[in-house]
PDB file of C-alpha atoms in Angstrom:
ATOM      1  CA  UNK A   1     -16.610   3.962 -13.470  1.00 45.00           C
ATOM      2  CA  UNK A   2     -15.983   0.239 -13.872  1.00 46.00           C
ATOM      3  CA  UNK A   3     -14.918   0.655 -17.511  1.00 47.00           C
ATOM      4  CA  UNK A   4     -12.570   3.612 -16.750  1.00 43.00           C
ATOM      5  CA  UNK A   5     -10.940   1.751 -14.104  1.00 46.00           C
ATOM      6  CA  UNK A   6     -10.239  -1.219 -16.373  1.00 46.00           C
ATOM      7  CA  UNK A   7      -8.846   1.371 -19.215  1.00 46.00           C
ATOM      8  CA  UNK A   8      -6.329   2.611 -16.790  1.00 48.00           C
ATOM      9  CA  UNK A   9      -5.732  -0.285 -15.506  1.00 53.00           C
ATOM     10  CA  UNK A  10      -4.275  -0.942 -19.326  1.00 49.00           C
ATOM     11  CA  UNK A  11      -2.348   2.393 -19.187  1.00 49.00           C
ATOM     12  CA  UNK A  12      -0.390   1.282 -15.832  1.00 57.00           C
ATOM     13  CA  UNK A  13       0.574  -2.260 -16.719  1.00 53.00           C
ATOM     14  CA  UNK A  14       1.811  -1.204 -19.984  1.00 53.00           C
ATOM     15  CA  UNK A  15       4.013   1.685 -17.837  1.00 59.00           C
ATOM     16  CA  UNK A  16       5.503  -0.869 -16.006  1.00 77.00           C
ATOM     17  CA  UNK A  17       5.654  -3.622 -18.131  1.00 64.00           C
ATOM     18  CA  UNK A  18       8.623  -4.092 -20.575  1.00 53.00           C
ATOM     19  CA  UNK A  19       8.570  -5.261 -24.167  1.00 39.00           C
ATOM     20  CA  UNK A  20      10.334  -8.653 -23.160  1.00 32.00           C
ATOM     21  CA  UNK A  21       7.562  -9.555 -20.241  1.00 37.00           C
ATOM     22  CA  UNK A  22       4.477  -7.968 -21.445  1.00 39.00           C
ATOM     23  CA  UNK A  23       3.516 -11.389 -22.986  1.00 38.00           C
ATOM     24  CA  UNK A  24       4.189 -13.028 -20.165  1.00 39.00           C
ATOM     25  CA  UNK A  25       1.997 -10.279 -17.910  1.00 38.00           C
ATOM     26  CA  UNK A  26      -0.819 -10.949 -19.793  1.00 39.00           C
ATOM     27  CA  UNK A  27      -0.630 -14.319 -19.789  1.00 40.00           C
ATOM     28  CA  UNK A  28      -0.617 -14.230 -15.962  1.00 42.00           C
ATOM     29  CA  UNK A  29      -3.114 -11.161 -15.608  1.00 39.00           C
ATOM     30  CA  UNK A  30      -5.670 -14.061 -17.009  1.00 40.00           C
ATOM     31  CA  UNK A  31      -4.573 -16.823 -14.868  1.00 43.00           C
ATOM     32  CA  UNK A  32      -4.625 -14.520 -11.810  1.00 43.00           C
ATOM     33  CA  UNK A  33      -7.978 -12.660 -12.623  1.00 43.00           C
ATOM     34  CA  UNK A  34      -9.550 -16.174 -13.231  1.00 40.00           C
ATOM     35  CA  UNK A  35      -8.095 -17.815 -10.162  1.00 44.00           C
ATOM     36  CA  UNK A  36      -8.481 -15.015  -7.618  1.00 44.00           C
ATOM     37  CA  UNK A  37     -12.090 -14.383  -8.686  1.00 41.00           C
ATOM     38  CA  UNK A  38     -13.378 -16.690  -6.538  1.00 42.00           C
ATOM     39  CA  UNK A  39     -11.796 -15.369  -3.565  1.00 43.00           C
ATOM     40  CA  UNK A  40     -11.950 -11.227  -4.344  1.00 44.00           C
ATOM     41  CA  UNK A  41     -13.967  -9.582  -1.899  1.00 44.00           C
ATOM     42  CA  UNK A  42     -13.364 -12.491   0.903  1.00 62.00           C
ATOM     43  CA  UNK A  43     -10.327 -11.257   1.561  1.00 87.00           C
ATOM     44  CA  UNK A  44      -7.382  -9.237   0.689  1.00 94.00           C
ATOM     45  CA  UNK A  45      -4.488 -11.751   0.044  1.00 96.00           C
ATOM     46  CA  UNK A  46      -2.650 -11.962  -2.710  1.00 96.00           C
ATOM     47  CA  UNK A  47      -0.204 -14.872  -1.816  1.00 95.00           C
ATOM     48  CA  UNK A  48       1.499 -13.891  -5.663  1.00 97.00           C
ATOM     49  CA  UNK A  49       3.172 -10.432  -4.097  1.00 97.00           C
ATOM     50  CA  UNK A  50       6.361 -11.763  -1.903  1.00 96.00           C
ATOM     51  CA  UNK A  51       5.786  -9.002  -0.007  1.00 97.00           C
ATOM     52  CA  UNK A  52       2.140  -9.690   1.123  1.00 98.00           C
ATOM     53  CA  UNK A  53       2.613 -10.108   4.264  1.00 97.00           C
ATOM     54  CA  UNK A  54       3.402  -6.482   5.038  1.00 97.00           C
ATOM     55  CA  UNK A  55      -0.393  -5.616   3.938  1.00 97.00           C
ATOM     56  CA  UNK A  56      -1.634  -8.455   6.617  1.00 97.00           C
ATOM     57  CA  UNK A  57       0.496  -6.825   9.508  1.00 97.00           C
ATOM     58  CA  UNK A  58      -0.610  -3.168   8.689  1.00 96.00           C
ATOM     59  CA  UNK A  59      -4.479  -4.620   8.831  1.00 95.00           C
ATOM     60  CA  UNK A  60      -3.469  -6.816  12.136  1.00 96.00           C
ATOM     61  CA  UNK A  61      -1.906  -3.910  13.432  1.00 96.00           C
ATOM     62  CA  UNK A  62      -4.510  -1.283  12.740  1.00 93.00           C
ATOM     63  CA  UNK A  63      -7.151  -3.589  13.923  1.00 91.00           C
ATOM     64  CA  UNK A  64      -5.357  -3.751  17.450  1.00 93.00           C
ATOM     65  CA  UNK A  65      -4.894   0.446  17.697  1.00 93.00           C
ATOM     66  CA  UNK A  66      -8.719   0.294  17.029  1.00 89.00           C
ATOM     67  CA  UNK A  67      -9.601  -1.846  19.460  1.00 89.00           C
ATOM     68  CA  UNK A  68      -7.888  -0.398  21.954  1.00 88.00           C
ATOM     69  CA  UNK A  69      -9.736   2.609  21.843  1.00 83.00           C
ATOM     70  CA  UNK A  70      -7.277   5.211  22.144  1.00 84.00           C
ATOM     71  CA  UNK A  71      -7.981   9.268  22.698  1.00 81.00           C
ATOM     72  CA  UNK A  72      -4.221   9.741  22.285  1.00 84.00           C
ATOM     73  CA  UNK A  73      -3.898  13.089  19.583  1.00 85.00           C
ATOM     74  CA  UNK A  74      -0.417  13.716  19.129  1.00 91.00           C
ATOM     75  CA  UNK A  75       2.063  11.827  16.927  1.00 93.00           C
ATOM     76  CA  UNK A  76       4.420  10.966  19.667  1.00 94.00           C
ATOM     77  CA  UNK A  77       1.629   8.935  22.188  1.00 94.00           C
ATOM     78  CA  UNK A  78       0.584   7.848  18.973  1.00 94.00           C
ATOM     79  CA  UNK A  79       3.769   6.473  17.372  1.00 95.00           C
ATOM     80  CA  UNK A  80       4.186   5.117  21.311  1.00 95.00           C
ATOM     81  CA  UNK A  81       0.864   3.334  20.919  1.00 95.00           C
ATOM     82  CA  UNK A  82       2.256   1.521  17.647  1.00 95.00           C
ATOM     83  CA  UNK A  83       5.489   0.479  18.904  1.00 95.00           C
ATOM     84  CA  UNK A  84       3.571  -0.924  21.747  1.00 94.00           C
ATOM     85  CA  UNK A  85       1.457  -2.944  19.380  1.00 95.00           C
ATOM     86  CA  UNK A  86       4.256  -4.034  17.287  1.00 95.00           C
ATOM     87  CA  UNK A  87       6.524  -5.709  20.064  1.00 94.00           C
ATOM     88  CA  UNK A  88       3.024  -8.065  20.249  1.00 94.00           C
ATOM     89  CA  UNK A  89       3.231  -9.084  16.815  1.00 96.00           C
ATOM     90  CA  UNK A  90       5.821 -11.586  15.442  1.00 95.00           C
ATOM     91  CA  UNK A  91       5.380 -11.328  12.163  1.00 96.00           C
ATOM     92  CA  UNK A  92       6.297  -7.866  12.151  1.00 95.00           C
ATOM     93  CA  UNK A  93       9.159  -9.108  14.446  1.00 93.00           C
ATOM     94  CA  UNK A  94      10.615 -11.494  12.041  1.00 94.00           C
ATOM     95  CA  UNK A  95      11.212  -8.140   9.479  1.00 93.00           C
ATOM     96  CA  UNK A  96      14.188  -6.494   9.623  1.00 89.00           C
ATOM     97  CA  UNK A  97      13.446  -3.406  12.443  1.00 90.00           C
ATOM     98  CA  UNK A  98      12.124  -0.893  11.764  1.00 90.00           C
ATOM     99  CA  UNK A  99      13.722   2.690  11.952  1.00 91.00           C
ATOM    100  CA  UNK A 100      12.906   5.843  14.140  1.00 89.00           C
ATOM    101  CA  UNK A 101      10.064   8.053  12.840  1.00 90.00           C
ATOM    102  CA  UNK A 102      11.186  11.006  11.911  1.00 92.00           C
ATOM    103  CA  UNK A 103       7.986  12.783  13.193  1.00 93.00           C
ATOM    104  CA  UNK A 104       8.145  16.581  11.158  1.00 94.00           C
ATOM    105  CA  UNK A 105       8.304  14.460   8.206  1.00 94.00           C
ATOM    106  CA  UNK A 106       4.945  12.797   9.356  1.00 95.00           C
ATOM    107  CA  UNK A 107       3.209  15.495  10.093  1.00 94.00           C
ATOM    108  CA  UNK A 108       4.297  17.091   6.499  1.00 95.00           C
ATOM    109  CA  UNK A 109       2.366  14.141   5.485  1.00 95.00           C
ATOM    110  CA  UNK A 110      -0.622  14.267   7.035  1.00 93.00           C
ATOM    111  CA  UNK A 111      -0.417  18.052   6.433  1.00 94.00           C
ATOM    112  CA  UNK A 112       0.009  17.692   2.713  1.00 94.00           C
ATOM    113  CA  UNK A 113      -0.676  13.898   1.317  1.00 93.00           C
ATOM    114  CA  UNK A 114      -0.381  14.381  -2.482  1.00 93.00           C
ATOM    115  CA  UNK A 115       2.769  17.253  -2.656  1.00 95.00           C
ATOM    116  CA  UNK A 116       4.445  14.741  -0.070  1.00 95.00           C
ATOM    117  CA  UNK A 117       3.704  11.876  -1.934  1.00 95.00           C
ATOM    118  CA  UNK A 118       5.123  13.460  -5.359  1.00 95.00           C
ATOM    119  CA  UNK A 119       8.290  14.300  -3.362  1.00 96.00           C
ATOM    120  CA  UNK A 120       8.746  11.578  -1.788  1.00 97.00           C
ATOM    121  CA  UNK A 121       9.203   9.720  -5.270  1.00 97.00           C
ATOM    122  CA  UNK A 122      10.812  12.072  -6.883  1.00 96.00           C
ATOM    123  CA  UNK A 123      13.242  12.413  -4.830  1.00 96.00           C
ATOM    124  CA  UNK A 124      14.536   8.355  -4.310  1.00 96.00           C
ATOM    125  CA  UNK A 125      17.076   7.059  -6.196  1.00 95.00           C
ATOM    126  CA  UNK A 126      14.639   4.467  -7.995  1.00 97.00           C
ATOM    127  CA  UNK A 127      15.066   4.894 -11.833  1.00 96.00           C
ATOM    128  CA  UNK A 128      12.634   7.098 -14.128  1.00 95.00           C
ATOM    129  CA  UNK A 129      10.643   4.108 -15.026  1.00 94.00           C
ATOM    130  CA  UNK A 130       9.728   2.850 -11.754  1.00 96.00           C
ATOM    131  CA  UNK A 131       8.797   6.431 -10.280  1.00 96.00           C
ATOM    132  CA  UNK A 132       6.560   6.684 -12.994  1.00 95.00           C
ATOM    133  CA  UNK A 133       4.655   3.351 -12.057  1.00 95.00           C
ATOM    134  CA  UNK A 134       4.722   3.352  -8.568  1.00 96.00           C
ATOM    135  CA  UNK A 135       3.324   6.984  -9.085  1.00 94.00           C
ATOM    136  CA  UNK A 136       0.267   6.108 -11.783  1.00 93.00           C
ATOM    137  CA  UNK A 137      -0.568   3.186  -9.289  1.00 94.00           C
ATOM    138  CA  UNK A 138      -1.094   5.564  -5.850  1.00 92.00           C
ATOM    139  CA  UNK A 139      -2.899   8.149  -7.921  1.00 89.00           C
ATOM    140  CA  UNK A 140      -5.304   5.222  -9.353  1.00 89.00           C
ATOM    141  CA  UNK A 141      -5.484   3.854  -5.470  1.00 88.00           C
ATOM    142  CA  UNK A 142      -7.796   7.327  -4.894  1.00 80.00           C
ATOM    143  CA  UNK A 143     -10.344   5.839  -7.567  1.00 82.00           C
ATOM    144  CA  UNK A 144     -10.338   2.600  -6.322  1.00 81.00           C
ATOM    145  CA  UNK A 145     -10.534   3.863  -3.062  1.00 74.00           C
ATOM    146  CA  UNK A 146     -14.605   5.049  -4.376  1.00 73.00           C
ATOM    147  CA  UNK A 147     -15.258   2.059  -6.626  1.00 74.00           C
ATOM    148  CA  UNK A 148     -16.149  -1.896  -5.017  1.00 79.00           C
ATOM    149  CA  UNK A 149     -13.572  -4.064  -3.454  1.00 85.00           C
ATOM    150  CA  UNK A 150     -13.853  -6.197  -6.030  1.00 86.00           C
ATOM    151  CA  UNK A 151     -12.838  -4.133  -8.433  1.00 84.00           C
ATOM    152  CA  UNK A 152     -10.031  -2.618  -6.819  1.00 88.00           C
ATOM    153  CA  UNK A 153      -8.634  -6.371  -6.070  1.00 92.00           C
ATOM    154  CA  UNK A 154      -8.778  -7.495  -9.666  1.00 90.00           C
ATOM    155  CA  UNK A 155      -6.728  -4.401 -10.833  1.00 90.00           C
ATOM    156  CA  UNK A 156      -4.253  -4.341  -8.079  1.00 93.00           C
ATOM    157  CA  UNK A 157      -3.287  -8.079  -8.265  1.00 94.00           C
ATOM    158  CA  UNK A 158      -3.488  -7.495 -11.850  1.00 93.00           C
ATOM    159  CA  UNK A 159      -0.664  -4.550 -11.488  1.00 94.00           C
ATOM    160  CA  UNK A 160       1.686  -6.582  -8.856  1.00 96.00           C
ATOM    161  CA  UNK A 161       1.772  -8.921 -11.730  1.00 95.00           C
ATOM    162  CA  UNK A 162       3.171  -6.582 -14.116  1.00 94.00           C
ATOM    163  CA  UNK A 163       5.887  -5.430 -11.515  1.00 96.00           C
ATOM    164  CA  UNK A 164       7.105  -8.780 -10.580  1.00 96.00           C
ATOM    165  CA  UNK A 165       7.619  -9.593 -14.732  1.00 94.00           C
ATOM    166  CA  UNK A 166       9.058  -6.472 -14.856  1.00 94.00           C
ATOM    167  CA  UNK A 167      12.896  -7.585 -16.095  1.00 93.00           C
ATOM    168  CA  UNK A 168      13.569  -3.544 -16.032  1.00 94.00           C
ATOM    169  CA  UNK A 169      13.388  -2.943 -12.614  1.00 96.00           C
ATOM    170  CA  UNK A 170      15.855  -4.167  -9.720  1.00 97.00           C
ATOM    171  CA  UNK A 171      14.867  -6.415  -6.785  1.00 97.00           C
ATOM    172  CA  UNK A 172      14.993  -3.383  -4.797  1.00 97.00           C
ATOM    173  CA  UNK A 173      12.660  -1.770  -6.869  1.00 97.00           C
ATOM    174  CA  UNK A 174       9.896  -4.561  -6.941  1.00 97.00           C
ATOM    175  CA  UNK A 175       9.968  -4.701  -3.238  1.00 97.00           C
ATOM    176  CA  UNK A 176       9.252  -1.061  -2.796  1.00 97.00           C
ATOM    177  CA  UNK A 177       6.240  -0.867  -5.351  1.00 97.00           C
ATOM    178  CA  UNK A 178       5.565  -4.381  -4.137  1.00 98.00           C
ATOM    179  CA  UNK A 179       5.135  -3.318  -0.120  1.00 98.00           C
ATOM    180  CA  UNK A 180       3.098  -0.476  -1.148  1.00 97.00           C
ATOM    181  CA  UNK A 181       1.042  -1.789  -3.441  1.00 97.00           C
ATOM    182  CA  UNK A 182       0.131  -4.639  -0.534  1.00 97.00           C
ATOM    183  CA  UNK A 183      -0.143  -2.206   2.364  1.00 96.00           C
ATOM    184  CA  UNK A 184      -2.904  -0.339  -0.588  1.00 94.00           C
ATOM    185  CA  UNK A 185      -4.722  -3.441  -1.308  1.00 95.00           C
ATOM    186  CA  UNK A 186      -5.213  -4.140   2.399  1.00 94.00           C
ATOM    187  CA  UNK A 187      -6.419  -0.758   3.417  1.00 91.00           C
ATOM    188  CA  UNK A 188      -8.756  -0.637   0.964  1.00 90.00           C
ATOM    189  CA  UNK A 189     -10.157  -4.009   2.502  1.00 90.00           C
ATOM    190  CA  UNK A 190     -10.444  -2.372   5.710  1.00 88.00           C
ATOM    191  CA  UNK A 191     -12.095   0.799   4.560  1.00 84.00           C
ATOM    192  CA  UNK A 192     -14.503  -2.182   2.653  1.00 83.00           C
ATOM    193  CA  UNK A 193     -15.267  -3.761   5.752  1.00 79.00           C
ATOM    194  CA  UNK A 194     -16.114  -0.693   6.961  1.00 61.00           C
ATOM    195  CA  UNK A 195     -14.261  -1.315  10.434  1.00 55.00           C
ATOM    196  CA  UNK A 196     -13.129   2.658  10.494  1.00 55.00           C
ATOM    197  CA  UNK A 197     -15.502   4.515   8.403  1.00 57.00           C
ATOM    198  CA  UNK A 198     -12.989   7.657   8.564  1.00 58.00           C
ATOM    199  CA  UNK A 199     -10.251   5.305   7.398  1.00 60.00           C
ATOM    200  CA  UNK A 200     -11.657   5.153   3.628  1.00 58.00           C
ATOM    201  CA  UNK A 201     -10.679   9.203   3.755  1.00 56.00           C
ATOM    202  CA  UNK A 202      -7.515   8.789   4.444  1.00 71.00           C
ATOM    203  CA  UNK A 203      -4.626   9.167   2.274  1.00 85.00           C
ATOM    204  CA  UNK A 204      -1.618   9.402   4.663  1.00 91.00           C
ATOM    205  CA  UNK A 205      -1.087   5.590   5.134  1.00 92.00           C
ATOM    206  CA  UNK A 206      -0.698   5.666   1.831  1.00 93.00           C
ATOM    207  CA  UNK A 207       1.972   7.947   1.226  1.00 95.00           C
ATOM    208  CA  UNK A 208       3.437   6.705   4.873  1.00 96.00           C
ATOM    209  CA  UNK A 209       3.753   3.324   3.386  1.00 96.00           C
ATOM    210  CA  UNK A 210       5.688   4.610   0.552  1.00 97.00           C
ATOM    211  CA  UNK A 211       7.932   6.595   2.203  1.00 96.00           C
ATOM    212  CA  UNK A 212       8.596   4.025   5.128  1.00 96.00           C
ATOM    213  CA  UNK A 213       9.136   1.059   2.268  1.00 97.00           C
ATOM    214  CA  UNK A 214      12.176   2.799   1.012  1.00 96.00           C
ATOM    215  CA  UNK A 215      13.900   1.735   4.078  1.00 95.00           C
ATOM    216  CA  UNK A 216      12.344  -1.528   4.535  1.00 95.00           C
ATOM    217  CA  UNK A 217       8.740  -3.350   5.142  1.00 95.00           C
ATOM    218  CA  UNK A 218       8.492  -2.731   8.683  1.00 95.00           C
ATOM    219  CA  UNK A 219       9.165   0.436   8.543  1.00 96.00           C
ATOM    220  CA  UNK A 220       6.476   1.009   5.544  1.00 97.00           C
ATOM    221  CA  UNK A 221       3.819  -0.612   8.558  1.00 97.00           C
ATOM    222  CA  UNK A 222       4.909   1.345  11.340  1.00 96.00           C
ATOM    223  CA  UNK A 223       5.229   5.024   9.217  1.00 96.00           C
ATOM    224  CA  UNK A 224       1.493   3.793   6.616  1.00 96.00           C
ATOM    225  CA  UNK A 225      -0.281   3.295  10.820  1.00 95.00           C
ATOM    226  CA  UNK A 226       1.250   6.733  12.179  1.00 95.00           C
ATOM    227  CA  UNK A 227       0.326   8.744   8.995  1.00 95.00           C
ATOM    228  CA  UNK A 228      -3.142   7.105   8.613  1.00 92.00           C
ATOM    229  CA  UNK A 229      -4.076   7.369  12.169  1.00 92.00           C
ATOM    230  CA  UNK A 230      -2.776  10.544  12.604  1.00 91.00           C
ATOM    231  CA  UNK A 231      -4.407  11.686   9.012  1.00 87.00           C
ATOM    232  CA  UNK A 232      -7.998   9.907  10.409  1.00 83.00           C
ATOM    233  CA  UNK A 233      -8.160  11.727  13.354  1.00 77.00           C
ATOM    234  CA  UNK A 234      -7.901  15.536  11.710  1.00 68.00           C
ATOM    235  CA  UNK A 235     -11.268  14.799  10.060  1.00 57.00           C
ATOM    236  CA  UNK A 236     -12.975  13.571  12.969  1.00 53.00           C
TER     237      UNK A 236
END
């Protein structure tokens, strides 16, 4: 599994990797792999993705719904709960708000995770190239999902290096790959840490985070919590 992971781990950075930064992405896949090695597994920060820090609030945020113990089932008390939450934290505060859930589209996620998903970026106005990569690197996320933490670190830091060389792809771009590819790395953490073992089955913050980060990072949170809580509690 280990040495599959690693060979498509090659396949994706060269996807979204150009010919003028690939040198460049290699150079830093080494420095990055051999720096963060000490830390992988301690935690989930990756202090290299500007956009980090939506990955700590979903985490911070999911942590407090938890704890809370909540029996609420439908997506409205639910997306209540979150808002709730959310007013409590300032660094989701200091992001641009976040906008209204559109809750049928929610619940089309939770019902259907991977067609969703496929929609979702097909349909955005990001160019050919960056659908592609943002799209190789969720469908990878379900393997990591069953392989260590460790692993799944190394390769995603590894991939948010290639996107941030990337000289193809527009600011806008890098910070919607970017925010999903944190909120990712930090769920996987949490399924890790085994705080929610039904969290580990769930794909809907996945695609949530996604689809909210094409309107902003807040909104990729607040839509990645509702989908994943919601998509948690149908296997329960």
């Amino acid at each position: 599994m280990k040495n599959f992971l690693i060979s498509m781990l090659a396949v994706l950075a060269l996807s979204c990797t150009n010919d003028y930064a690939r040198e460049d992405s290699e150079s830093n896949f080494k420095k990055k792999d051999a720096n963060s090695k000490k830390n992988a597994g301690l935690n989930p920060e990756n202090t290299a993705n500007a956009y980090d820090i939506a990955g700590k609030i979903h985490n911070d945020l999911l942590d407090a719904y938890l704890s809370g113990n909540f029996s609420d089932q439908t997506i409205s008390a639910i997306s209540s709960k979150i808002d709730s939450i959310s007013l409590l934290n300032s660094d989701l505060q200091n992001l641009p708000s976040y906008y209204p859930i559109n809750f049928q589209e929610i619940q089309g996620i939770v019902d259907s995770p991977e067609m969703q998903l496929e929609q979702i970026i097909a349909n955005s106005w990001m160019s050919t190239g960056s659908k592609n990569c943002l799209s190789e690197f969720m469908s990878l996320a379900a393997l990591w999902q069953n392989s260590g933490y460790d692993a799944a670190y190394q390769s995603i830091i590894s991939f948010e290096a290639a996107v941030a060389n990337n000289q193809q792809f527009s600011a806008e771009e890098k910070r919607i790959i970017l925010t999903s590819s944190a909120i990712t790395r930090y769920s996987l953490y949490y399924a890790s840490e085994r705080k929610d073992k039904d969290w580990e089955t769930s794909v809907g913050n996945r695609v949530g985070a996604v689809q909210g980060a094409l309107s902003n990072s807040a909104t990729a949170v607040t839509r990645s919590l509702l989908a994943g809580i919601l998509s948690s509690n149908t296997t329960e």
